[in-house]
Each structure stands twice: as C-alpha cells, then as structure tokens.
CSV table of C-alpha atoms in Angstrom, one decimal:
chain,number,residue,atom,x,y,z
B,1,MET,CA,-8.6,-15.3,8.7
B,2,VAL,CA,-6.4,-18.0,10.2
B,3,PHE,CA,-3.1,-18.5,8.5
B,4,ARG,CA,-1.0,-21.6,8.7
B,5,LYS,CA,2.8,-21.9,8.8
B,6,PRO,CA,4.4,-20.4,5.7
B,7,PRO,CA,5.2,-23.3,3.3
B,8,ASP,CA,8.3,-21.6,1.8
B,9,GLY,CA,7.4,-23.1,-1.5
B,10,GLY,CA,4.5,-24.8,-3.2
B,11,TRP,CA,1.9,-22.3,-4.3
B,12,GLY,CA,4.2,-19.7,-2.9
B,13,TRP,CA,6.3,-19.8,-6.0
B,14,VAL,CA,3.2,-19.1,-8.1
B,15,ILE,CA,2.6,-16.1,-5.8
B,16,VAL,CA,6.2,-15.0,-6.5
B,17,VAL,CA,5.7,-15.2,-10.3
B,18,VAL,CA,2.4,-13.3,-10.4
B,19,SER,CA,3.7,-10.7,-7.9
B,20,PHE,CA,6.8,-10.3,-10.2
B,21,PHE,CA,4.6,-9.6,-13.2
B,22,THR,CA,2.2,-7.4,-11.2
B,23,GLN,CA,5.0,-5.1,-10.2
B,24,PHE,CA,6.5,-5.3,-13.7
B,25,LEU,CA,3.2,-4.1,-15.3
B,26,CYS,CA,2.2,-1.5,-12.7
B,27,TYR,CA,5.5,0.1,-12.0
B,28,GLY,CA,7.1,0.0,-15.5
B,29,SER,CA,5.7,3.3,-16.7
B,30,PRO,CA,5.8,5.3,-13.4
B,31,LEU,CA,9.4,4.3,-12.8
B,32,ALA,CA,10.4,5.1,-16.4
B,33,VAL,CA,8.5,8.4,-16.3
B,34,GLY,CA,11.7,10.2,-17.0
B,35,VAL,CA,11.1,9.5,-20.7
B,36,LEU,CA,7.7,11.0,-20.5
B,37,TYR,CA,9.0,13.9,-18.4
B,38,LEU,CA,11.0,15.2,-21.3
B,39,GLU,CA,7.9,15.0,-23.5
B,40,TRP,CA,5.8,16.8,-21.0
B,41,LEU,CA,8.4,19.6,-20.6
B,42,ASP,CA,8.2,20.2,-24.4
B,43,ALA,CA,4.4,19.8,-24.6
B,44,PHE,CA,3.2,22.0,-21.8
B,45,GLY,CA,6.2,24.4,-21.4
B,46,GLU,CA,6.1,24.4,-17.6
B,47,GLY,CA,9.1,24.6,-15.2
B,48,LYS,CA,11.1,21.5,-14.3
B,49,GLY,CA,10.0,21.6,-10.7
B,50,LYS,CA,6.3,21.9,-11.6
B,51,THR,CA,6.5,19.2,-14.2
B,52,ALA,CA,8.5,16.9,-11.9
B,53,TRP,CA,5.4,16.7,-9.7
B,54,VAL,CA,3.7,14.3,-12.1
B,55,GLY,CA,6.3,11.6,-11.8
B,56,SER,CA,6.9,12.2,-8.1
B,57,LEU,CA,3.2,11.9,-7.3
B,58,ALA,CA,2.9,8.7,-9.3
B,59,ASN,CA,5.7,7.2,-7.3
B,60,GLY,CA,4.9,8.8,-4.0
B,61,ILE,CA,1.1,8.9,-3.6
B,62,GLY,CA,0.8,5.2,-3.3
B,63,LEU,CA,3.3,5.1,-0.6
B,64,LEU,CA,1.7,8.1,1.2
B,65,ALA,CA,-1.5,6.2,1.2
B,66,SER,CA,0.2,3.0,2.5
B,67,PRO,CA,-1.7,3.0,5.9
B,68,VAL,CA,-4.9,3.0,3.9
B,69,CYS,CA,-3.5,0.4,1.5
B,70,SER,CA,-2.6,-1.8,4.5
B,71,VAL,CA,-6.1,-1.5,5.9
B,72,CYS,CA,-7.6,-2.4,2.5
B,73,VAL,CA,-5.3,-5.5,2.2
B,74,SER,CA,-6.0,-6.6,5.8
B,75,SER,CA,-9.8,-6.1,5.3
B,76,PHE,CA,-10.4,-7.5,1.8
B,77,GLY,CA,-7.3,-9.6,1.1
B,78,ALA,CA,-4.6,-9.4,-1.5
B,79,ARG,CA,-6.6,-10.8,-4.4
B,80,PRO,CA,-9.6,-8.4,-4.5
B,81,VAL,CA,-7.3,-5.4,-3.9
B,82,ALA,CA,-4.9,-6.5,-6.7
B,83,ILE,CA,-7.8,-6.9,-9.2
B,84,PHE,CA,-9.4,-3.6,-8.3
B,85,SER,CA,-6.0,-1.8,-8.5
B,86,GLY,CA,-5.4,-3.2,-12.0
B,87,PHE,CA,-8.4,-1.2,-13.2
B,88,MET,CA,-7.1,1.9,-11.5
B,89,VAL,CA,-3.6,1.7,-13.1
B,90,ALA,CA,-4.9,0.9,-16.6
B,91,GLY,CA,-7.6,3.6,-16.4
B,92,GLY,CA,-5.2,6.2,-15.1
B,93,LEU,CA,-2.7,5.6,-17.9
B,94,MET,CA,-5.4,5.8,-20.6
B,95,MET,CA,-6.9,8.9,-19.1
B,96,SER,CA,-3.5,10.6,-19.2
B,97,SER,CA,-3.4,10.3,-22.9
B,98,PHE,CA,-6.2,12.9,-23.1
B,99,ALA,CA,-4.6,15.4,-20.7
B,100,PRO,CA,-5.1,19.0,-21.8
B,101,ASN,CA,-2.6,20.4,-19.2
B,102,ILE,CA,-0.2,19.5,-16.5
B,103,TYR,CA,-2.8,19.8,-13.8
B,104,PHE,CA,-4.9,17.0,-15.4
B,105,LEU,CA,-1.8,14.8,-15.2
B,106,TYR,CA,-1.5,15.4,-11.5
B,107,ILE,CA,-4.8,13.6,-11.0
B,108,SER,CA,-4.8,11.0,-13.8
B,109,TYR,CA,-1.2,9.9,-13.8
B,110,GLY,CA,0.0,11.1,-10.4
B,111,ILE,CA,-2.9,10.2,-8.1
B,112,VAL,CA,-4.9,7.5,-9.9
B,113,VAL,CA,-1.9,5.5,-11.2
B,114,GLY,CA,0.1,6.2,-8.1
B,115,LEU,CA,-2.6,5.0,-5.7
B,116,GLY,CA,-3.2,1.9,-7.8
B,117,CYS,CA,0.5,1.1,-7.7
B,118,GLY,CA,0.6,1.6,-3.9
B,119,LEU,CA,-2.3,-0.9,-3.4
B,120,LEU,CA,-0.6,-3.4,-5.7
B,121,TYR,CA,2.8,-3.1,-3.9
B,122,THR,CA,1.3,-3.6,-0.5
B,123,ALA,CA,-0.7,-6.6,-1.7
B,124,THR,CA,2.2,-8.3,-3.3
B,125,VAL,CA,4.6,-7.7,-0.4
B,126,THR,CA,2.1,-8.8,2.2
B,127,ILE,CA,1.0,-12.1,0.5
B,128,THR,CA,4.6,-13.0,-0.2
B,129,CYS,CA,5.7,-12.5,3.4
B,130,GLN,CA,2.7,-14.8,4.4
B,131,TYR,CA,3.9,-17.6,2.1
B,132,PHE,CA,7.6,-17.4,2.9
B,133,ASP,CA,9.7,-17.4,6.1
B,134,LYS,CA,13.1,-18.9,5.7
B,135,ARG,CA,13.3,-17.9,2.0
B,136,ARG,CA,11.6,-14.6,2.5
B,137,GLY,CA,14.6,-12.5,1.5
B,138,LEU,CA,14.9,-14.5,-1.8
B,139,ALA,CA,11.2,-14.2,-2.5
B,140,LEU,CA,11.0,-10.5,-1.8
B,141,GLY,CA,14.1,-10.0,-4.0
B,142,LEU,CA,12.6,-11.9,-6.9
B,143,ILE,CA,9.2,-10.0,-6.9
B,144,SER,CA,10.9,-6.6,-6.4
B,145,THR,CA,13.0,-7.2,-9.5
B,146,GLY,CA,9.7,-7.0,-11.5
B,147,SER,CA,9.5,-3.3,-11.0
B,148,SER,CA,13.2,-2.9,-11.9
B,149,LEU,CA,12.9,-5.0,-15.1
B,150,GLY,CA,9.8,-3.0,-15.9
B,151,LEU,CA,11.8,0.2,-15.6
B,152,PHE,CA,14.5,-1.2,-17.9
B,153,ILE,CA,12.0,-2.4,-20.6
B,154,TYR,CA,9.5,0.4,-20.3
B,155,ALA,CA,12.2,3.1,-20.7
B,156,ALA,CA,13.0,1.9,-24.1
B,157,LEU,CA,9.5,0.8,-24.9
B,158,GLN,CA,7.9,4.1,-24.2
B,159,LYS,CA,10.6,5.9,-26.1
B,160,GLU,CA,9.9,3.7,-29.1
B,161,LEU,CA,6.1,4.1,-28.8
B,162,ILE,CA,6.4,7.9,-28.6
B,163,ASP,CA,8.4,7.9,-31.9
B,164,LEU,CA,5.8,5.6,-33.6
B,165,TYR,CA,2.5,6.8,-32.2
B,166,GLY,CA,3.2,9.9,-30.2
B,167,LEU,CA,2.8,10.6,-26.5
B,168,ASP,CA,-1.0,10.0,-26.4
B,169,GLY,CA,-0.7,6.7,-28.3
B,170,CYS,CA,2.1,5.5,-26.1
B,171,LEU,CA,0.0,6.1,-22.9
B,172,LEU,CA,-3.0,4.2,-24.4
B,173,ILE,CA,-0.9,1.2,-25.4
B,174,VAL,CA,0.8,1.1,-22.0
B,175,GLY,CA,-2.5,1.4,-20.2
B,176,ALA,CA,-3.9,-1.6,-22.3
B,177,LEU,CA,-0.9,-3.7,-21.3
B,178,SER,CA,-1.6,-2.9,-17.6
B,179,LEU,CA,-4.9,-4.8,-17.8
B,180,ASN,CA,-2.9,-8.0,-17.5
B,181,ILE,CA,-2.7,-7.2,-13.8
B,182,LEU,CA,-6.2,-8.6,-13.5
B,183,ALA,CA,-5.1,-12.1,-14.5
B,184,CYS,CA,-2.1,-11.9,-12.1
B,185,GLY,CA,-4.3,-10.8,-9.2
B,186,SER,CA,-6.8,-13.6,-9.7
B,187,LEU,CA,-4.0,-16.1,-8.8
B,188,MET,CA,-3.2,-14.6,-5.5
B,189,ARG,CA,-4.8,-17.3,-3.4
B,190,PRO,CA,-4.9,-16.5,0.3
B,191,LEU,CA,-2.9,-18.9,2.7
B,192,GLU,CA,-5.5,-20.6,5.0
B,193,LEU,CA,-5.8,-23.7,6.9
B,194,PRO,CA,-7.4,-26.5,4.8
B,195,ASN,CA,-10.0,-27.4,7.5
B,196,SER,CA,-10.0,-24.1,9.3
B,197,PRO,CA,-13.3,-23.0,11.0
B,198,PRO,CA,-15.2,-20.2,9.3
B,199,ALA,CA,-13.5,-16.8,9.5
B,200,GLU,CA,-14.3,-14.9,12.6
B,201,LYS,CA,-16.7,-12.1,12.1
B,202,THR,CA,-15.3,-8.6,11.9
B,203,SER,CA,-16.2,-6.0,14.5
B,204,VAL,CA,-18.8,-4.6,12.1
B,205,ASP,CA,-20.4,-8.0,11.6
B,206,LYS,CA,-20.5,-8.7,15.3
B,207,VAL,CA,-22.7,-5.6,16.0
B,208,PRO,CA,-25.9,-6.9,14.5
B,209,ASP,CA,-26.3,-9.5,17.3
B,210,GLN,CA,-28.2,-6.9,19.2
B,211,TYR,CA,-30.2,-6.1,16.1
B,212,PHE,CA,-31.3,-9.8,15.9
B,213,VAL,CA,-33.3,-9.3,19.1
B,214,TYR,CA,-35.6,-7.0,17.2
B,215,HIS,CA,-36.3,-9.7,14.7
B,216,GLU,CA,-37.0,-12.2,17.5
B,217,LYS,CA,-39.4,-9.8,19.2
B,218,GLU,CA,-41.1,-9.0,15.9
B,219,LYS,CA,-41.5,-12.7,15.3
B,220,THR,CA,-43.0,-13.1,18.8
B,221,VAL,CA,-45.5,-10.4,18.0
B,222,GLU,CA,-46.6,-12.2,14.8
B,223,GLU,CA,-46.9,-15.5,16.8
B,224,ASN,CA,-49.1,-13.7,19.3
B,225,ILE,CA,-51.4,-12.5,16.5
B,226,SER,CA,-51.6,-16.0,15.2
B,227,ILE,CA,-52.5,-17.4,18.6
B,228,LEU,CA,-55.1,-14.7,19.1
B,229,GLU,CA,-56.7,-15.6,15.7
B,230,LYS,CA,-56.6,-19.3,16.6
B,231,GLY,CA,-58.3,-18.5,19.9
B,232,TYR,CA,-60.9,-16.6,18.1
B,233,ILE,CA,-61.8,-19.6,15.9
B,234,ASP,CA,-62.0,-22.0,18.9
B,235,GLU,CA,-64.1,-19.6,20.9
B,236,LYS,CA,-66.5,-19.1,18.0
B,237,CYS,CA,-67.0,-22.9,17.7
B,238,VAL,CA,-67.8,-23.3,21.4
B,239,ASN,CA,-70.1,-20.4,21.9
B,240,ASN,CA,-71.8,-20.9,18.5
B,241,ILE,CA,-72.2,-17.1,18.1
B,242,PRO,CA,-73.5,-16.1,14.7
B,243,ASP,CA,-70.7,-15.5,12.3
B,244,TYR,CA,-71.5,-11.9,11.4
B,245,LYS,CA,-71.7,-10.8,15.0
B,246,GLN,CA,-68.7,-12.8,16.1
B,247,ASP,CA,-66.6,-11.6,13.2
B,248,GLY,CA,-67.5,-8.0,13.9
B,249,ILE,CA,-66.6,-8.2,17.6
B,250,LEU,CA,-63.4,-10.2,17.4
B,251,ASN,CA,-62.1,-8.6,14.2
B,252,LYS,CA,-62.3,-5.3,16.0
B,253,ASN,CA,-60.5,-6.7,19.0
B,254,VAL,CA,-57.9,-8.3,16.8
B,255,LEU,CA,-57.3,-5.1,14.8
B,256,ASN,CA,-57.0,-3.1,18.0
B,257,SER,CA,-54.5,-5.6,19.3
B,258,ILE,CA,-52.5,-5.6,16.1
B,259,ASN,CA,-52.4,-1.7,16.1
B,260,VAL,CA,-51.1,-1.7,19.6
B,261,ASN,CA,-48.6,-4.4,18.8
B,262,GLU,CA,-47.5,-2.6,15.6
B,263,LYS,CA,-46.9,0.6,17.6
B,264,ASP,CA,-44.9,-1.4,20.2
B,265,THR,CA,-42.9,-3.1,17.4
B,266,TYR,CA,-42.1,0.2,15.8
B,267,LYS,CA,-40.9,1.7,19.0
B,268,LYS,CA,-38.8,-1.4,19.7
B,269,LYS,CA,-37.4,-1.2,16.1
B,270,VAL,CA,-36.4,2.4,16.6
B,271,VAL,CA,-34.8,1.6,20.0
B,272,GLU,CA,-32.9,-1.4,18.6
B,273,GLN,CA,-31.7,0.4,15.5
B,274,THR,CA,-30.5,3.3,17.7
B,275,ASN,CA,-28.6,0.8,19.9
B,276,PHE,CA,-27.2,-0.8,16.7
B,277,CYS,CA,-25.8,2.6,15.5
B,278,LYS,CA,-24.4,3.4,19.0
B,279,GLN,CA,-22.7,0.0,19.2
B,280,LEU,CA,-21.3,0.4,15.7
B,281,ALA,CA,-19.9,3.9,16.4
B,282,LYS,CA,-18.5,2.7,19.7
B,283,ARG,CA,-16.7,-0.2,18.0
B,284,LYS,CA,-15.4,2.0,15.2
B,285,TRP,CA,-14.0,4.5,17.7
B,286,GLN,CA,-12.4,1.6,19.7
B,287,LEU,CA,-10.7,0.4,16.6
B,288,TYR,CA,-9.3,3.8,15.9
B,289,LEU,CA,-8.0,4.1,19.4
B,290,ASN,CA,-6.4,0.7,19.2
B,291,TYR,CA,-4.7,1.7,15.9
B,292,CYS,CA,-3.3,4.8,17.5
B,293,GLU,CA,-2.1,2.9,20.5
B,294,GLU,CA,-0.4,0.3,18.4
B,295,THR,CA,1.3,3.0,16.4
B,296,LEU,CA,2.7,4.7,19.6
B,297,VAL,CA,4.0,1.3,20.7
B,298,LEU,CA,5.8,0.9,17.4
B,299,PHE,CA,7.6,4.2,17.8
B,300,LYS,CA,8.9,3.2,21.2
B,301,ASN,CA,11.2,0.9,19.3
B,302,LYS,CA,14.3,3.0,18.6
B,303,VAL,CA,15.2,1.1,15.5
B,304,PHE,CA,11.8,1.5,14.0
B,305,SER,CA,11.8,5.3,14.8
B,306,ALA,CA,15.2,5.6,13.0
B,307,LEU,CA,13.9,3.6,10.1
B,308,PHE,CA,11.1,6.1,9.3
B,309,VAL,CA,13.6,9.0,9.3
B,310,ALA,CA,16.1,7.1,7.2
B,311,ILE,CA,13.5,6.1,4.6
B,312,LEU,CA,12.2,9.6,4.4
B,313,LEU,CA,15.6,11.2,3.8
B,314,PHE,CA,16.6,8.3,1.4
B,315,ASP,CA,13.7,8.9,-0.9
B,316,ILE,CA,14.1,12.7,-0.9
B,317,GLY,CA,17.7,12.3,-2.1
B,318,GLY,CA,17.8,8.9,-3.8
B,319,PHE,CA,14.7,8.9,-5.9
B,320,PRO,CA,15.3,12.0,-8.2
B,321,PRO,CA,18.1,10.4,-10.3
B,322,SER,CA,15.7,7.8,-11.7
B,323,LEU,CA,13.4,10.6,-12.8
B,324,LEU,CA,15.8,13.3,-13.8
B,325,MET,CA,19.0,11.5,-15.0
B,326,GLU,CA,18.0,11.9,-18.7
B,327,ASP,CA,17.5,15.7,-18.2
B,328,VAL,CA,20.8,15.8,-16.3
B,329,ALA,CA,22.6,14.4,-19.4
B,330,ARG,CA,20.8,16.9,-21.6
B,331,SER,CA,21.7,19.8,-19.4
B,332,ALA,CA,25.4,18.6,-19.5
B,333,ASN,CA,25.2,18.9,-23.4
B,334,ILE,CA,25.9,15.2,-23.9
B,335,ASN,CA,25.2,14.2,-27.5
B,336,GLU,CA,22.4,11.6,-27.8
B,337,ASP,CA,24.4,9.8,-30.4
B,338,ASP,CA,26.8,8.8,-27.7
B,339,TYR,CA,24.0,6.9,-25.9
B,340,CYS,CA,24.4,3.1,-25.9
B,341,MET,CA,21.1,2.8,-24.0
B,342,PRO,CA,19.0,5.3,-22.0
B,343,LEU,CA,20.4,6.1,-18.6
B,344,ILE,CA,17.1,5.2,-17.0
B,345,SER,CA,17.3,1.7,-18.5
B,346,ILE,CA,20.8,1.3,-16.9
B,347,ILE,CA,19.3,2.3,-13.5
B,348,GLY,CA,16.5,-0.2,-14.1
B,349,ILE,CA,18.5,-3.2,-15.0
B,350,MET,CA,21.1,-2.6,-12.2
B,351,THR,CA,18.2,-2.1,-9.7
B,352,ALA,CA,17.0,-5.6,-10.6
B,353,VAL,CA,20.5,-7.0,-10.1
B,354,GLY,CA,20.8,-5.1,-6.8
B,355,LYS,CA,17.4,-6.3,-5.5
B,356,LEU,CA,18.1,-9.9,-6.3
B,357,THR,CA,21.7,-9.8,-4.9
B,358,LEU,CA,20.7,-8.0,-1.7
B,359,GLY,CA,17.7,-10.3,-1.3
B,360,ILE,CA,19.9,-13.4,-1.5
B,361,LEU,CA,22.5,-11.9,0.9
B,362,ALA,CA,19.7,-11.2,3.4
B,363,ASP,CA,19.0,-14.9,3.7
B,364,PHE,CA,22.5,-15.7,5.0
B,365,LYS,CA,22.6,-16.1,8.8
B,366,TRP,CA,25.9,-14.3,9.1
B,367,VAL,CA,24.5,-11.1,7.4
B,368,ASN,CA,22.9,-8.5,9.6
B,369,THR,CA,20.3,-7.0,7.2
B,370,LEU,CA,20.1,-3.7,9.1
B,371,TYR,CA,23.8,-3.0,8.7
B,372,LEU,CA,23.6,-4.1,5.1
B,373,TYR,CA,20.8,-1.6,4.6
B,374,VAL,CA,22.8,1.1,6.3
B,375,THR,CA,25.7,0.4,4.1
B,376,THR,CA,23.6,0.9,0.9
B,377,LEU,CA,22.4,4.3,2.3
B,378,LEU,CA,25.9,5.5,2.9
B,379,MET,CA,27.2,4.4,-0.5
B,380,THR,CA,24.1,6.0,-2.2
B,381,GLY,CA,25.0,9.3,-0.5
B,382,ALA,CA,28.5,9.2,-1.8
B,383,ALA,CA,27.4,8.4,-5.4
B,384,LEU,CA,25.0,11.4,-5.3
B,385,PHE,CA,27.8,13.7,-4.3
B,386,ALA,CA,29.7,12.4,-7.4
B,387,ILE,CA,27.0,13.3,-10.0
B,388,PRO,CA,28.0,17.0,-10.4
B,389,PHE,CA,31.5,15.9,-11.4
B,390,ALA,CA,30.2,13.6,-14.2
B,391,LYS,CA,30.4,15.4,-17.5
B,392,SER,CA,30.3,12.5,-20.0
B,393,TYR,CA,27.9,9.7,-20.9
B,394,LEU,CA,30.3,7.1,-19.6
B,395,THR,CA,30.6,8.6,-16.1
B,396,LEU,CA,26.9,9.2,-15.9
B,397,ALA,CA,26.2,5.6,-17.0
B,398,MET,CA,28.6,4.3,-14.3
B,399,LEU,CA,27.0,6.4,-11.6
B,400,SER,CA,23.5,5.3,-12.9
B,401,GLY,CA,24.5,1.7,-12.5
B,402,ILE,CA,25.9,2.2,-9.0
B,403,LEU,CA,22.8,4.1,-7.9
B,404,GLY,CA,20.5,1.5,-9.5
B,405,PHE,CA,22.2,-1.3,-7.7
B,406,LEU,CA,22.1,0.5,-4.3
B,407,THR,CA,18.4,1.4,-4.9
B,408,GLY,CA,17.9,-2.4,-4.9
B,409,ASN,CA,17.9,-2.1,-1.1
B,410,TRP,CA,14.1,-1.9,-1.4
B,411,SER,CA,14.1,-5.7,-1.6
B,412,ILE,CA,15.5,-6.0,1.9
B,413,PHE,CA,13.5,-3.2,3.5
B,414,PRO,CA,10.4,-5.4,4.2
B,415,TYR,CA,12.8,-8.0,5.6
B,416,VAL,CA,14.3,-5.4,7.9
B,417,THR,CA,10.8,-4.2,8.9
B,418,THR,CA,9.7,-7.8,9.6
B,419,LYS,CA,12.6,-8.5,11.9
B,420,THR,CA,12.2,-5.2,13.6
B,421,VAL,CA,8.5,-5.4,14.6
B,422,GLY,CA,7.5,-9.1,13.9
B,423,ILE,CA,5.3,-10.6,11.2
B,424,GLU,CA,2.2,-9.9,13.2
B,425,LYS,CA,2.7,-6.1,13.0
B,426,LEU,CA,4.3,-6.1,9.5
B,427,THR,CA,1.2,-4.7,7.7
B,428,HIS,CA,0.7,-1.9,10.2
B,429,ALA,CA,4.4,-1.0,10.5
B,430,TYR,CA,5.1,-1.3,6.8
B,431,GLY,CA,2.2,1.0,6.0
B,432,ILE,CA,3.6,3.7,8.3
B,433,LEU,CA,7.1,3.4,6.9
B,434,MET,CA,5.8,3.5,3.3
B,435,PHE,CA,3.9,6.7,4.1
B,436,PHE,CA,7.2,8.5,4.9
B,437,ALA,CA,8.8,6.9,1.9
B,438,GLY,CA,6.0,8.3,-0.3
B,439,LEU,CA,6.5,11.7,1.3
B,440,GLY,CA,10.1,11.5,0.3
B,441,ASN,CA,9.3,10.3,-3.2
B,442,SER,CA,6.8,13.2,-3.7
B,443,LEU,CA,9.1,15.9,-2.5
B,444,GLY,CA,12.5,14.8,-3.9
B,445,PRO,CA,12.1,15.4,-7.7
B,446,PRO,CA,10.3,18.8,-7.3
B,447,ILE,CA,13.0,20.0,-4.8
B,448,VAL,CA,15.7,19.0,-7.3
B,449,GLY,CA,13.8,20.7,-10.1
B,450,TRP,CA,13.3,23.9,-8.1
B,451,PHE,CA,17.0,24.0,-7.3
B,452,TYR,CA,17.6,23.9,-11.1
B,453,ASP,CA,15.1,26.6,-11.8
B,454,TRP,CA,16.8,28.8,-9.2
B,455,THR,CA,20.4,28.1,-10.1
B,456,GLN,CA,20.2,26.8,-13.7
B,457,GLU,CA,22.4,23.8,-12.8
B,458,TYR,CA,22.0,20.5,-10.9
B,459,ASP,CA,25.1,20.6,-8.8
B,460,THR,CA,23.6,22.2,-5.7
B,461,ALA,CA,20.5,20.0,-5.9
B,462,PHE,CA,22.6,16.7,-5.8
B,463,TYR,CA,24.8,18.0,-3.0
B,464,PHE,CA,21.6,18.5,-1.1
B,465,SER,CA,20.3,15.0,-2.0
B,466,GLY,CA,23.6,13.3,-1.0
B,467,PHE,CA,23.5,15.1,2.4
B,468,CYS,CA,20.0,13.9,3.1
B,469,VAL,CA,20.8,10.2,2.3
B,470,LEU,CA,24.0,10.3,4.4
B,471,LEU,CA,22.2,11.9,7.3
B,472,GLY,CA,19.5,9.2,7.3
B,473,GLY,CA,22.2,6.4,7.1
B,474,PHE,CA,24.1,7.8,10.1
B,475,LEU,CA,21.0,8.2,12.2
B,476,LEU,CA,19.9,4.6,11.5
B,477,LEU,CA,23.4,3.3,12.2
B,478,LEU,CA,23.4,5.2,15.6
B,479,ALA,CA,20.1,3.6,16.5
B,480,ALA,CA,21.4,0.1,15.7
B,481,LEU,CA,24.7,0.3,17.6
B,482,PRO,CA,24.9,-2.1,20.5
B,483,CYS,CA,26.0,0.6,23.0
B,484,TRP,CA,22.9,2.7,22.0
B,485,ASN,CA,20.6,-0.4,22.5
B,486,ALA,CA,22.2,-1.2,25.8
B,487,CYS,CA,21.5,2.3,27.1
B,488,THR,CA,17.9,2.5,25.9
B,489,ASN,CA,17.0,-1.1,27.0
B,490,GLN,CA,17.8,-0.1,30.6
B,491,SER,CA,15.2,2.6,30.6
B,492,SER,CA,12.5,1.0,28.5
B,493,LYS,CA,11.6,-2.4,27.1
B,494,LEU,CA,11.0,-3.1,23.5
B,495,PRO,CA,7.3,-3.9,22.7
B,496,PRO,CA,6.3,-7.5,22.1
B,497,ASN,CA,7.2,-9.1,18.8
B,498,SER,CA,9.9,-6.5,18.2
B,499,TYR,CA,13.5,-7.3,17.3
B,500,SER,CA,16.6,-5.7,18.7
B,501,TYR,CA,19.6,-5.5,16.4
B,502,LYS,CA,23.0,-6.3,17.9
B,503,VAL,CA,26.4,-6.9,16.4
B,504,ALA,CA,26.2,-10.7,17.0
B,505,SER,CA,22.6,-11.0,15.8
B,506,SER,CA,21.7,-12.4,12.5
B,507,ALA,CA,18.8,-11.1,10.5
C-alpha cells in the first residue's frame, strides 16, 4: 500500500474522533476493572494475587501480543482489524457474565477482551501516526484520552450497574455498549494516493506466478487435442474413408493420445504444485529471517534498548495502583462515606488530563520528548513510595491524581518511539515495546497482590513498585545522555531511520 504525505488534518480529524471513541469503548471496562476486582474477590473467595490475574491479563495480554497485532494491522489494515476486534471485546465481556469460576474469567475477560483491546490499540495508534506528522503529539494525546475518560466513566458506571443489575447484568450491558466499536472501525479509511497504482502483491500472492505455468501448459494440451480432432476431420474428408472405420481407428488414436497427455499433465501438475509449496515455504522463511534481522538492528540503538527495559519496569510498578487502589483504601479502613468519588475515577480523569497536556507539550520544538518521558518515570516512582504513608481518603485521592497525570505519558510514548526508530519502523518497533509493556502489566498486579498475601499489608509491595519505576527511569536517562551517545557512536553507527537524542535536539 502506497501512503501519501500525512495531511495533518482533513479526514485525519475523523480518524482522531473514531479512535478516541474506540479506545473509550474498549478500554473503559478493563481499566476500571478495580471495581469488578472487589466483586470477584467476594464472589469466588480467591486470594488477592490470584484474582488480580484477571485484570492484569486483560490489560497485559493485548500488549504481549503486540508483535502479532502489528503484523495483523500491517497485513489487513486498521479498518478490518478494528471491526474484528470489536466483536472480540463485546463477546468476551458478555461471556464473562456467565463465568462459574476465576479460571473461566482468565480466558473470557483476560485473554479474549485483552487481545481485542491490543488489536484496537495498535490499529488506532498506527492509523493516527499515518495521518499526522507535525501535529502527531496532539493527535495521539487526543485519542489516548479516550481510554482515560473511559476509565473515569466506567468506574462509576460499572459500580452503579452492579448495584442495579448485579455483576452479571453489568458485564452484559457493558459488552453490548462495546458493539459500537464496529461503527467506529468502519470509518478508519486508509490513507492512500488518489491515483495510486494497484497495491503490490504480497509475497504470498507473488508465488503463484510459477503455478500459472501449469495452467498454460494444460491449456496447450487442450489445444493440441483440438488440433488433433480437427486434423482427423480434414483427413476423413480427403481420404473418403467410411465413417464407422475412420471413427474407430482415429477415435482410438485420439483416446490414446489424450490418455498420454493426461498422464503428462498430471505429472506436470504434481511438479508445479510441489514447486509452488517449496517457493511459498522459502518466501515465508525469508520473511521470518528478515523480521529477526530487523529486530536485531533495532536493538543496536541504545535508546531503543533502554526504552524496552524502562517500559517493562514502569508497567510492573506503575500499573497496579489503577487496579488495586480501591482495595488499598479498604485495607486502610477508610470509610466509604468519606468518598467524594471512586479513587479509580480520579486516576482516570487525571490520566486524560495528563495525556492531553503531555501530548501538547510534545509538539513544542523546545521540548525533548525523551527527557519529558524520563521525568514522568522518576516522578511516578516517587509517588509510589509515598502510598504507604497515605492513611486518609484525601491523601490517597491526591496521590491517585498525581499517578493518573503521570500515567498520561502513554500519549507521548508512540511519539518517542517514532523519533527513535523512524515512521517506517514504527509498527515493528512499537509492537516489540508493547510486548514488554504487556509483560509488565501482566506481572505487576499479581506481584503486589502476592506481597499482600504474604505480609498482609501493601507497604512492601509499593516500595518494590517505586524501586522498579525509578530504576527504569535512571537507565533510560543514562542511555539518552549526550556523553553516553558520544561514546557509543564512536564504536557503532545507529541504524537507518533511527534518531539519536541529544541535549540540543528537539523531538
């Protein structure tokens, strides 16, 4: 598919709107799963660490499968993937309403819904980056606020639905709302040249060129039979041989010739189909080798290598509060009558503010987006260290707002990735990074839950979380320092389309 220059507007704003609502609808329930988490604890009576796997899988499995999601978006386009994923999210939520135990939820809510969300996230980010260049930070900030607004609204909505219709009715209604993703996905029109030539065949489509030879040869055989039959008619007219004798002799010759030709045709067909399978397998293997080679080239970029470590540690430590903050308040014996709004809703609305603010800042030329991202990591680590000292609703609400705002750095992460590896390698690189992000999302809440099961308090767990985030931030800062880049650039060159961050550079 041939893409033209990003228009930075036009239909791109429609893409922003539908991507916003797509993330709102698909991520609303998984991000606000903390409300459901309390209900599942009471319904199934399992441990906190074991129950936390449901929410962590829902938010992590899609990211773990990001390489696969990237391949799907690259192969089929954002629109078909978005429509298909809408069915997955809606179906998974509705199936979860019939869950007899926690293990069923691992599949229905954790894997099915999580994978659908991962596909939708990759589709919305990819098509937005294709439509925007100069305003990419603003566009990514706008669409990413959809998931944050979904967290804010779905936290209160699911709580109200549970009170009115129970846990099962809540999941059925939320699943029905997710079907609106199909309408949003249908508007994700790909960005192509108006008079572009037909799309180049994929490697799989190119293989059958050899197979066409068989059809040509088979056609030649049929033509030869027709010529033979025509010659038979002409010869019969010249020699004036009686019909019954002539028919008997020549029909026998024709049938013998046809049988020989059919055997030859069958042998040729077997040979050609064998060659077709060999060529297909060879091309598939070559694609696999090319993918591995491109991956190795990406990891030669020091900033990219530090990014995958930072995103892994950030999600191990930074994601658990959005899932467990309500249980943290309950464990601190905070009276629910003191609640002005759910803590998860505070995280959600402040995440939306953070995504939009950080996305706008990323578009300023004087702002280095990598250093901005590192700053958010370091501040997140400090906020996590402060959670064990919060013993009232007010302090937990303040920390929830701070953590929510800093979690908004998701809006600038695709921007940082694009500037690091280039737009041509965005899909590949972003898929790899999201895999490690998904690994962190999947491991973070269960680890915190296990810490609580062992110690019967959350203090040790959040000290561990804060240490992980701070470590990732310092490693990324070290990789981005000009002195480090100067030393590494002398020994190795950055791969093509990569981006080296320096103090004077502007992202």
